[in-house]
GROMACS .gro file of C-alpha atoms in nm:
model
  350
    1UNK     CA    1   1.054  -0.251  -0.802
    2UNK     CA    2   0.835  -0.131  -1.091
    3UNK     CA    3   0.897  -0.388  -1.364
    4UNK     CA    4   0.900  -0.231  -1.713
    5UNK     CA    5   0.780  -0.390  -2.036
    6UNK     CA    6   1.030  -0.635  -2.180
    7UNK     CA    7   1.179  -0.784  -1.863
    8UNK     CA    8   0.932  -1.073  -1.857
    9UNK     CA    9   0.808  -1.258  -2.165
   10UNK     CA   10   0.450  -1.239  -2.289
   11UNK     CA   11   0.321  -1.581  -2.167
   12UNK     CA   12   0.442  -1.528  -1.810
   13UNK     CA   13   0.323  -1.166  -1.811
   14UNK     CA   14  -0.019  -1.286  -1.923
   15UNK     CA   15  -0.025  -1.557  -1.657
   16UNK     CA   16   0.068  -1.301  -1.392
   17UNK     CA   17  -0.210  -1.079  -1.523
   18UNK     CA   18  -0.464  -1.360  -1.484
   19UNK     CA   19  -0.338  -1.433  -1.133
   20UNK     CA   20  -0.352  -1.065  -1.039
   21UNK     CA   21  -0.705  -1.031  -1.179
   22UNK     CA   22  -0.817  -1.326  -0.970
   23UNK     CA   23  -0.656  -1.181  -0.661
   24UNK     CA   24  -0.822  -0.846  -0.723
   25UNK     CA   25  -1.160  -1.017  -0.756
   26UNK     CA   26  -1.105  -1.192  -0.422
   27UNK     CA   27  -0.986  -0.863  -0.269
   28UNK     CA   28  -1.294  -0.677  -0.390
   29UNK     CA   29  -1.510  -0.932  -0.216
   30UNK     CA   30  -1.298  -0.934   0.101
   31UNK     CA   31  -1.281  -0.554   0.113
   32UNK     CA   32  -1.658  -0.541   0.159
   33UNK     CA   33  -1.606  -0.679   0.510
   34UNK     CA   34  -1.315  -0.442   0.586
   35UNK     CA   35  -1.458  -0.117   0.456
   36UNK     CA   36  -1.673  -0.004   0.746
   37UNK     CA   37  -1.750   0.346   0.868
   38UNK     CA   38  -1.390   0.383   0.989
   39UNK     CA   39  -1.181   0.241   0.705
   40UNK     CA   40  -1.391   0.338   0.403
   41UNK     CA   41  -1.323   0.714   0.422
   42UNK     CA   42  -0.950   0.653   0.468
   43UNK     CA   43  -0.880   0.389   0.203
   44UNK     CA   44  -0.858   0.634  -0.086
   45UNK     CA   45  -0.637   0.860   0.125
   46UNK     CA   46  -0.404   0.568   0.204
   47UNK     CA   47  -0.365   0.505  -0.170
   48UNK     CA   48  -0.283   0.872  -0.230
   49UNK     CA   49  -0.034   0.874   0.058
   50UNK     CA   50   0.142   0.566  -0.082
   51UNK     CA   51   0.162   0.736  -0.423
   52UNK     CA   52   0.316   1.045  -0.263
   53UNK     CA   53   0.571   0.858  -0.053
   54UNK     CA   54   0.673   0.641  -0.348
   55UNK     CA   55   0.802   0.960  -0.509
   56UNK     CA   56   1.049   1.001  -0.222
   57UNK     CA   57   1.340   0.781  -0.324
   58UNK     CA   58   1.593   0.752  -0.043
   59UNK     CA   59   1.960   0.648  -0.085
   60UNK     CA   60   2.041   0.297   0.039
   61UNK     CA   61   2.385   0.228  -0.108
   62UNK     CA   62   2.638   0.378  -0.347
   63UNK     CA   63   2.444   0.473  -0.658
   64UNK     CA   64   2.123   0.301  -0.548
   65UNK     CA   65   1.798   0.428  -0.401
   66UNK     CA   66   1.474   0.281  -0.278
   67UNK     CA   67   1.118   0.386  -0.212
   68UNK     CA   68   0.815   0.268  -0.019
   69UNK     CA   69   0.619  -0.026  -0.165
   70UNK     CA   70   0.328   0.033   0.069
   71UNK     CA   71   0.171  -0.310   0.107
   72UNK     CA   72   0.254  -0.339   0.476
   73UNK     CA   73   0.139   0.015   0.554
   74UNK     CA   74  -0.194  -0.026   0.378
   75UNK     CA   75  -0.263  -0.372   0.521
   76UNK     CA   76  -0.214  -0.252   0.878
   77UNK     CA   77  -0.410   0.070   0.836
   78UNK     CA   78  -0.712  -0.049   0.633
   79UNK     CA   79  -0.692  -0.430   0.611
   80UNK     CA   80  -0.521  -0.683   0.381
   81UNK     CA   81  -0.789  -0.709   0.111
   82UNK     CA   82  -0.825  -0.333   0.091
   83UNK     CA   83  -0.445  -0.306   0.087
   84UNK     CA   84  -0.421  -0.507  -0.234
   85UNK     CA   85  -0.672  -0.270  -0.393
   86UNK     CA   86  -0.493   0.041  -0.262
   87UNK     CA   87  -0.153  -0.052  -0.402
   88UNK     CA   88  -0.309  -0.174  -0.728
   89UNK     CA   89  -0.480   0.163  -0.777
   90UNK     CA   90  -0.144   0.334  -0.726
   91UNK     CA   91   0.028   0.103  -0.976
   92UNK     CA   92  -0.245   0.158  -1.232
   93UNK     CA   93  -0.222   0.537  -1.201
   94UNK     CA   94   0.157   0.525  -1.223
   95UNK     CA   95   0.154   0.303  -1.530
   96UNK     CA   96  -0.110   0.493  -1.726
   97UNK     CA   97  -0.028   0.852  -1.636
   98UNK     CA   98   0.341   0.854  -1.544
   99UNK     CA   99   0.485   0.571  -1.760
  100UNK     CA  100   0.621   0.407  -1.444
  101UNK     CA  101   0.595   0.029  -1.463
  102UNK     CA  102   0.505  -0.142  -1.789
  103UNK     CA  103   0.142  -0.190  -1.884
  104UNK     CA  104   0.203  -0.542  -2.012
  105UNK     CA  105   0.387  -0.599  -1.684
  106UNK     CA  106   0.101  -0.463  -1.473
  107UNK     CA  107   0.006  -0.814  -1.362
  108UNK     CA  108   0.365  -0.880  -1.258
  109UNK     CA  109   0.381  -0.555  -1.062
  110UNK     CA  110   0.049  -0.615  -0.887
  111UNK     CA  111   0.154  -0.969  -0.799
  112UNK     CA  112   0.488  -0.849  -0.668
  113UNK     CA  113   0.421  -0.512  -0.509
  114UNK     CA  114   0.057  -0.540  -0.401
  115UNK     CA  115  -0.018  -0.906  -0.336
  116UNK     CA  116   0.316  -1.037  -0.210
  117UNK     CA  117   0.392  -0.746   0.020
  118UNK     CA  118   0.042  -0.750   0.166
  119UNK     CA  119   0.032  -1.124   0.233
  120UNK     CA  120   0.379  -1.140   0.388
  121UNK     CA  121   0.345  -0.821   0.590
  122UNK     CA  122   0.002  -0.893   0.731
  123UNK     CA  123   0.088  -1.253   0.819
  124UNK     CA  124   0.400  -1.137   1.006
  125UNK     CA  125   0.211  -0.851   1.169
  126UNK     CA  126  -0.073  -1.070   1.297
  127UNK     CA  127   0.171  -1.327   1.427
  128UNK     CA  128   0.366  -1.067   1.621
  129UNK     CA  129   0.070  -0.886   1.777
  130UNK     CA  130  -0.051  -1.219   1.915
  131UNK     CA  131   0.269  -1.272   2.114
  132UNK     CA  132   0.364  -0.913   2.199
  133UNK     CA  133   0.209  -0.725   2.493
  134UNK     CA  134  -0.133  -0.578   2.414
  135UNK     CA  135  -0.008  -0.222   2.386
  136UNK     CA  136  -0.003   0.044   2.118
  137UNK     CA  137   0.376   0.027   2.105
  138UNK     CA  138   0.348  -0.338   2.003
  139UNK     CA  139   0.153  -0.235   1.694
  140UNK     CA  140   0.436  -0.006   1.591
  141UNK     CA  141   0.702  -0.272   1.654
  142UNK     CA  142   0.505  -0.534   1.461
  143UNK     CA  143   0.458  -0.284   1.176
  144UNK     CA  144   0.833  -0.228   1.156
  145UNK     CA  145   0.918  -0.599   1.133
  146UNK     CA  146   0.635  -0.676   0.892
  147UNK     CA  147   0.736  -0.399   0.653
  148UNK     CA  148   1.102  -0.493   0.677
  149UNK     CA  149   1.035  -0.852   0.568
  150UNK     CA  150   0.783  -0.766   0.298
  151UNK     CA  151   1.036  -0.594   0.071
  152UNK     CA  152   1.293  -0.877   0.031
  153UNK     CA  153   0.994  -1.112  -0.006
  154UNK     CA  154   0.887  -0.907  -0.308
  155UNK     CA  155   1.244  -0.928  -0.442
  156UNK     CA  156   1.231  -1.309  -0.409
  157UNK     CA  157   0.900  -1.325  -0.597
  158UNK     CA  158   1.039  -1.109  -0.877
  159UNK     CA  159   1.337  -1.343  -0.900
  160UNK     CA  160   1.104  -1.643  -0.926
  161UNK     CA  161   0.903  -1.474  -1.200
  162UNK     CA  162   1.225  -1.384  -1.381
  163UNK     CA  163   1.343  -1.745  -1.349
  164UNK     CA  164   1.034  -1.862  -1.539
  165UNK     CA  165   0.986  -1.579  -1.784
  166UNK     CA  166   1.300  -1.364  -1.801
  167UNK     CA  167   1.386  -1.241  -2.149
  168UNK     CA  168   1.763  -1.227  -2.097
  169UNK     CA  169   2.016  -1.501  -2.035
  170UNK     CA  170   2.148  -1.398  -1.695
  171UNK     CA  171   2.221  -1.647  -1.418
  172UNK     CA  172   1.932  -1.655  -1.174
  173UNK     CA  173   2.172  -1.688  -0.880
  174UNK     CA  174   2.326  -1.351  -0.966
  175UNK     CA  175   1.985  -1.187  -0.998
  176UNK     CA  176   1.865  -1.337  -0.669
  177UNK     CA  177   2.173  -1.235  -0.473
  178UNK     CA  178   2.167  -0.879  -0.604
  179UNK     CA  179   1.790  -0.832  -0.569
  180UNK     CA  180   1.758  -0.968  -0.217
  181UNK     CA  181   2.074  -0.792  -0.097
  182UNK     CA  182   1.972  -0.444  -0.205
  183UNK     CA  183   1.608  -0.489  -0.107
  184UNK     CA  184   1.697  -0.587   0.247
  185UNK     CA  185   1.845  -0.237   0.274
  186UNK     CA  186   1.540  -0.084   0.109
  187UNK     CA  187   1.329  -0.281   0.354
  188UNK     CA  188   1.483  -0.088   0.641
  189UNK     CA  189   1.359   0.236   0.490
  190UNK     CA  190   1.018   0.081   0.428
  191UNK     CA  191   1.006  -0.033   0.790
  192UNK     CA  192   1.094   0.310   0.927
  193UNK     CA  193   0.831   0.488   0.713
  194UNK     CA  194   0.565   0.230   0.794
  195UNK     CA  195   0.634   0.228   1.168
  196UNK     CA  196   0.639   0.608   1.191
  197UNK     CA  197   0.313   0.642   0.998
  198UNK     CA  198   0.130   0.366   1.184
  199UNK     CA  199   0.265   0.491   1.516
  200UNK     CA  200   0.144   0.844   1.442
  201UNK     CA  201  -0.208   0.728   1.358
  202UNK     CA  202  -0.223   0.490   1.655
  203UNK     CA  203  -0.118   0.773   1.886
  204UNK     CA  204  -0.412   0.996   1.790
  205UNK     CA  205  -0.680   0.763   1.652
  206UNK     CA  206  -0.612   0.396   1.734
  207UNK     CA  207  -0.970   0.314   1.639
  208UNK     CA  208  -0.884   0.395   1.276
  209UNK     CA  209  -0.601   0.140   1.252
  210UNK     CA  210  -0.741  -0.190   1.126
  211UNK     CA  211  -0.453  -0.393   1.264
  212UNK     CA  212  -0.491  -0.245   1.613
  213UNK     CA  213  -0.853  -0.344   1.663
  214UNK     CA  214  -0.919  -0.564   1.959
  215UNK     CA  215  -0.583  -0.492   2.120
  216UNK     CA  216  -0.709  -0.248   2.382
  217UNK     CA  217  -0.788  -0.408   2.714
  218UNK     CA  218  -1.123  -0.336   2.872
  219UNK     CA  219  -1.120  -0.090   3.161
  220UNK     CA  220  -1.174  -0.266   3.495
  221UNK     CA  221  -1.361  -0.122   3.791
  222UNK     CA  222  -1.363  -0.262   4.144
  223UNK     CA  223  -1.719  -0.319   4.263
  224UNK     CA  224  -1.781  -0.478   4.602
  225UNK     CA  225  -1.425  -0.602   4.610
  226UNK     CA  226  -1.442  -0.760   4.261
  227UNK     CA  227  -1.303  -0.640   3.927
  228UNK     CA  228  -1.567  -0.602   3.658
  229UNK     CA  229  -1.562  -0.461   3.305
  230UNK     CA  230  -1.652  -0.095   3.285
  231UNK     CA  231  -1.942   0.001   3.063
  232UNK     CA  232  -1.836   0.045   2.703
  233UNK     CA  233  -1.832   0.403   2.588
  234UNK     CA  234  -1.710   0.550   2.267
  235UNK     CA  235  -1.393   0.752   2.330
  236UNK     CA  236  -1.405   1.121   2.258
  237UNK     CA  237  -1.155   1.082   1.976
  238UNK     CA  238  -1.362   0.806   1.817
  239UNK     CA  239  -1.675   1.019   1.829
  240UNK     CA  240  -1.505   1.306   1.656
  241UNK     CA  241  -1.524   1.344   1.283
  242UNK     CA  242  -1.281   1.171   1.048
  243UNK     CA  243  -1.251   1.499   0.862
  244UNK     CA  244  -0.950   1.634   1.054
  245UNK     CA  245  -0.751   1.314   1.003
  246UNK     CA  246  -0.849   1.300   0.635
  247UNK     CA  247  -0.756   1.662   0.568
  248UNK     CA  248  -0.428   1.626   0.756
  249UNK     CA  249  -0.340   1.315   0.555
  250UNK     CA  250  -0.429   1.476   0.224
  251UNK     CA  251  -0.231   1.792   0.297
  252UNK     CA  252   0.067   1.582   0.404
  253UNK     CA  253   0.047   1.380   0.081
  254UNK     CA  254   0.030   1.695  -0.131
  255UNK     CA  255   0.329   1.849   0.046
  256UNK     CA  256   0.534   1.531   0.011
  257UNK     CA  257   0.453   1.484  -0.359
  258UNK     CA  258   0.449   1.850  -0.455
  259UNK     CA  259   0.749   1.980  -0.262
  260UNK     CA  260   0.955   1.724  -0.071
  261UNK     CA  261   0.979   1.495  -0.374
  262UNK     CA  262   1.208   1.747  -0.545
  263UNK     CA  263   1.477   1.655  -0.293
  264UNK     CA  264   1.440   1.278  -0.342
  265UNK     CA  265   1.741   1.075  -0.451
  266UNK     CA  266   1.797   1.073  -0.827
  267UNK     CA  267   1.986   0.740  -0.816
  268UNK     CA  268   1.819   0.438  -0.981
  269UNK     CA  269   1.608   0.226  -0.751
  270UNK     CA  270   1.696  -0.131  -0.652
  271UNK     CA  271   1.550  -0.308  -0.955
  272UNK     CA  272   1.684  -0.050  -1.202
  273UNK     CA  273   2.032  -0.076  -1.055
  274UNK     CA  274   2.033  -0.457  -1.056
  275UNK     CA  275   1.892  -0.466  -1.409
  276UNK     CA  276   2.164  -0.235  -1.538
  277UNK     CA  277   2.448  -0.403  -1.351
  278UNK     CA  278   2.345  -0.758  -1.444
  279UNK     CA  279   2.226  -0.685  -1.796
  280UNK     CA  280   1.864  -0.791  -1.759
  281UNK     CA  281   1.743  -0.460  -1.905
  282UNK     CA  282   1.877  -0.518  -2.256
  283UNK     CA  283   1.531  -0.600  -2.393
  284UNK     CA  284   1.338  -0.328  -2.218
  285UNK     CA  285   1.061  -0.193  -2.441
  286UNK     CA  286   0.942   0.162  -2.476
  287UNK     CA  287   0.651   0.238  -2.248
  288UNK     CA  288   0.308   0.263  -2.408
  289UNK     CA  289   0.245   0.585  -2.217
  290UNK     CA  290   0.586   0.743  -2.280
  291UNK     CA  291   0.415   1.036  -2.457
  292UNK     CA  292   0.185   1.103  -2.164
  293UNK     CA  293   0.185   1.468  -2.050
  294UNK     CA  294   0.297   1.342  -1.708
  295UNK     CA  295   0.549   1.078  -1.816
  296UNK     CA  296   0.854   1.068  -1.592
  297UNK     CA  297   0.674   1.253  -1.310
  298UNK     CA  298   0.693   1.590  -1.480
  299UNK     CA  299   0.442   1.810  -1.659
  300UNK     CA  300   0.510   1.836  -2.031
  301UNK     CA  301   0.604   2.182  -2.159
  302UNK     CA  302   0.679   2.312  -1.807
  303UNK     CA  303   1.049   2.397  -1.825
  304UNK     CA  304   1.114   2.459  -1.456
  305UNK     CA  305   1.208   2.119  -1.309
  306UNK     CA  306   1.091   2.200  -0.957
  307UNK     CA  307   0.755   2.331  -1.075
  308UNK     CA  308   0.710   2.049  -1.327
  309UNK     CA  309   0.776   1.774  -1.074
  310UNK     CA  310   0.570   1.943  -0.806
  311UNK     CA  311   0.269   1.984  -1.033
  312UNK     CA  312   0.296   1.623  -1.145
  313UNK     CA  313   0.306   1.507  -0.785
  314UNK     CA  314   0.003   1.714  -0.687
  315UNK     CA  315  -0.190   1.589  -0.991
  316UNK     CA  316  -0.091   1.233  -0.910
  317UNK     CA  317  -0.212   1.260  -0.551
  318UNK     CA  318  -0.537   1.419  -0.665
  319UNK     CA  319  -0.609   1.159  -0.932
  320UNK     CA  320  -0.518   0.871  -0.701
  321UNK     CA  321  -0.733   0.989  -0.412
  322UNK     CA  322  -1.029   1.040  -0.648
  323UNK     CA  323  -0.983   0.703  -0.819
  324UNK     CA  324  -0.924   0.521  -0.492
  325UNK     CA  325  -1.215   0.687  -0.316
  326UNK     CA  326  -1.441   0.600  -0.610
  327UNK     CA  327  -1.341   0.234  -0.598
  328UNK     CA  328  -1.381   0.204  -0.222
  329UNK     CA  329  -1.705   0.398  -0.220
  330UNK     CA  330  -1.846   0.155  -0.476
  331UNK     CA  331  -1.726  -0.145  -0.274
  332UNK     CA  332  -1.866   0.003   0.046
  333UNK     CA  333  -2.199   0.070  -0.126
  334UNK     CA  334  -2.208  -0.289  -0.248
  335UNK     CA  335  -2.152  -0.409   0.108
  336UNK     CA  336  -2.438  -0.191   0.229
  337UNK     CA  337  -2.662  -0.336  -0.040
  338UNK     CA  338  -2.560  -0.693   0.047
  339UNK     CA  339  -2.632  -0.644   0.419
  340UNK     CA  340  -2.955  -0.445   0.385
  341UNK     CA  341  -3.264  -0.604   0.542
  342UNK     CA  342  -3.458  -0.831   0.309
  343UNK     CA  343  -3.830  -0.863   0.292
  344UNK     CA  344  -3.974  -1.100   0.549
  345UNK     CA  345  -4.325  -1.107   0.404
  346UNK     CA  346  -4.472  -1.448   0.331
  347UNK     CA  347  -4.569  -1.505  -0.032
  348UNK     CA  348  -4.940  -1.536  -0.088
  349UNK     CA  349  -5.062  -1.889  -0.078
  350UNK     CA  350  -4.786  -2.023   0.150
   0.00000   0.00000   0.00000
């Protein structure tokens, strides 16, 4: 789904960039409310995990592969505003360091992969958890459906952007049919990854899952023949440090990007396949960062393919977690400053 330079003309790319910048500004403000003592330490890790899993292309059809977009996963784990920032950090790192996704198309990619997936997924997720039983399993089920629908939604948005600003003369109906068809299949993979990840976190630390807050029912005790709410007490798991979860997540991301990614499908992803088959890639431009030492997810001058790809993946995870943590730490600090007590002294003479 990473749109390269040249697919979309300059005016529409610029307009998408303005829209994405506005959405990021809104997300920065909204993330201040989401990044509390539970989500703030994990937001940078979620970005790094999405980067790692995006390296794991999985086959979906003959000659076509797909990979996680991540908007649904991030929205459910750390909140919708923070999700937009998480995926945007990933896209920025991929574009600058790995020449994946055009830099002039960065606004298009953020609009498509970060904003669209987050809005659709979180809206579907919230709607489902309101009607499903208030159980942890319901969070996993809602995550699956939300992620499944978010991917074809992103394909539809790309088609709409292409309709307005495509640089090739290809029938929109052909593009739409091909894009939505293949991304429905990719959505199944997205749904499985999202549900498994959310389910795993909910199983051990439900308090860390933003989308699961408020779903636990209060414990009831019978007192004098009447049911009353038990006194609220922090669960043992909630009182424990976030460090174990954070380290486990980081190690998992490093293993996925540094080792498992070598076995990922080498087939073109959904957009690449559609672009080649339908001829919308004829005006693709060379990437600005094509000479980057990490371009193509390999380390320049390292001849061993396994080692080169593994090192690139590990570097990518490291850079993303540092960049993401820096952004979310700054946002969290701004929230703390905004909510700090103000002076209540009365000015002299009043």
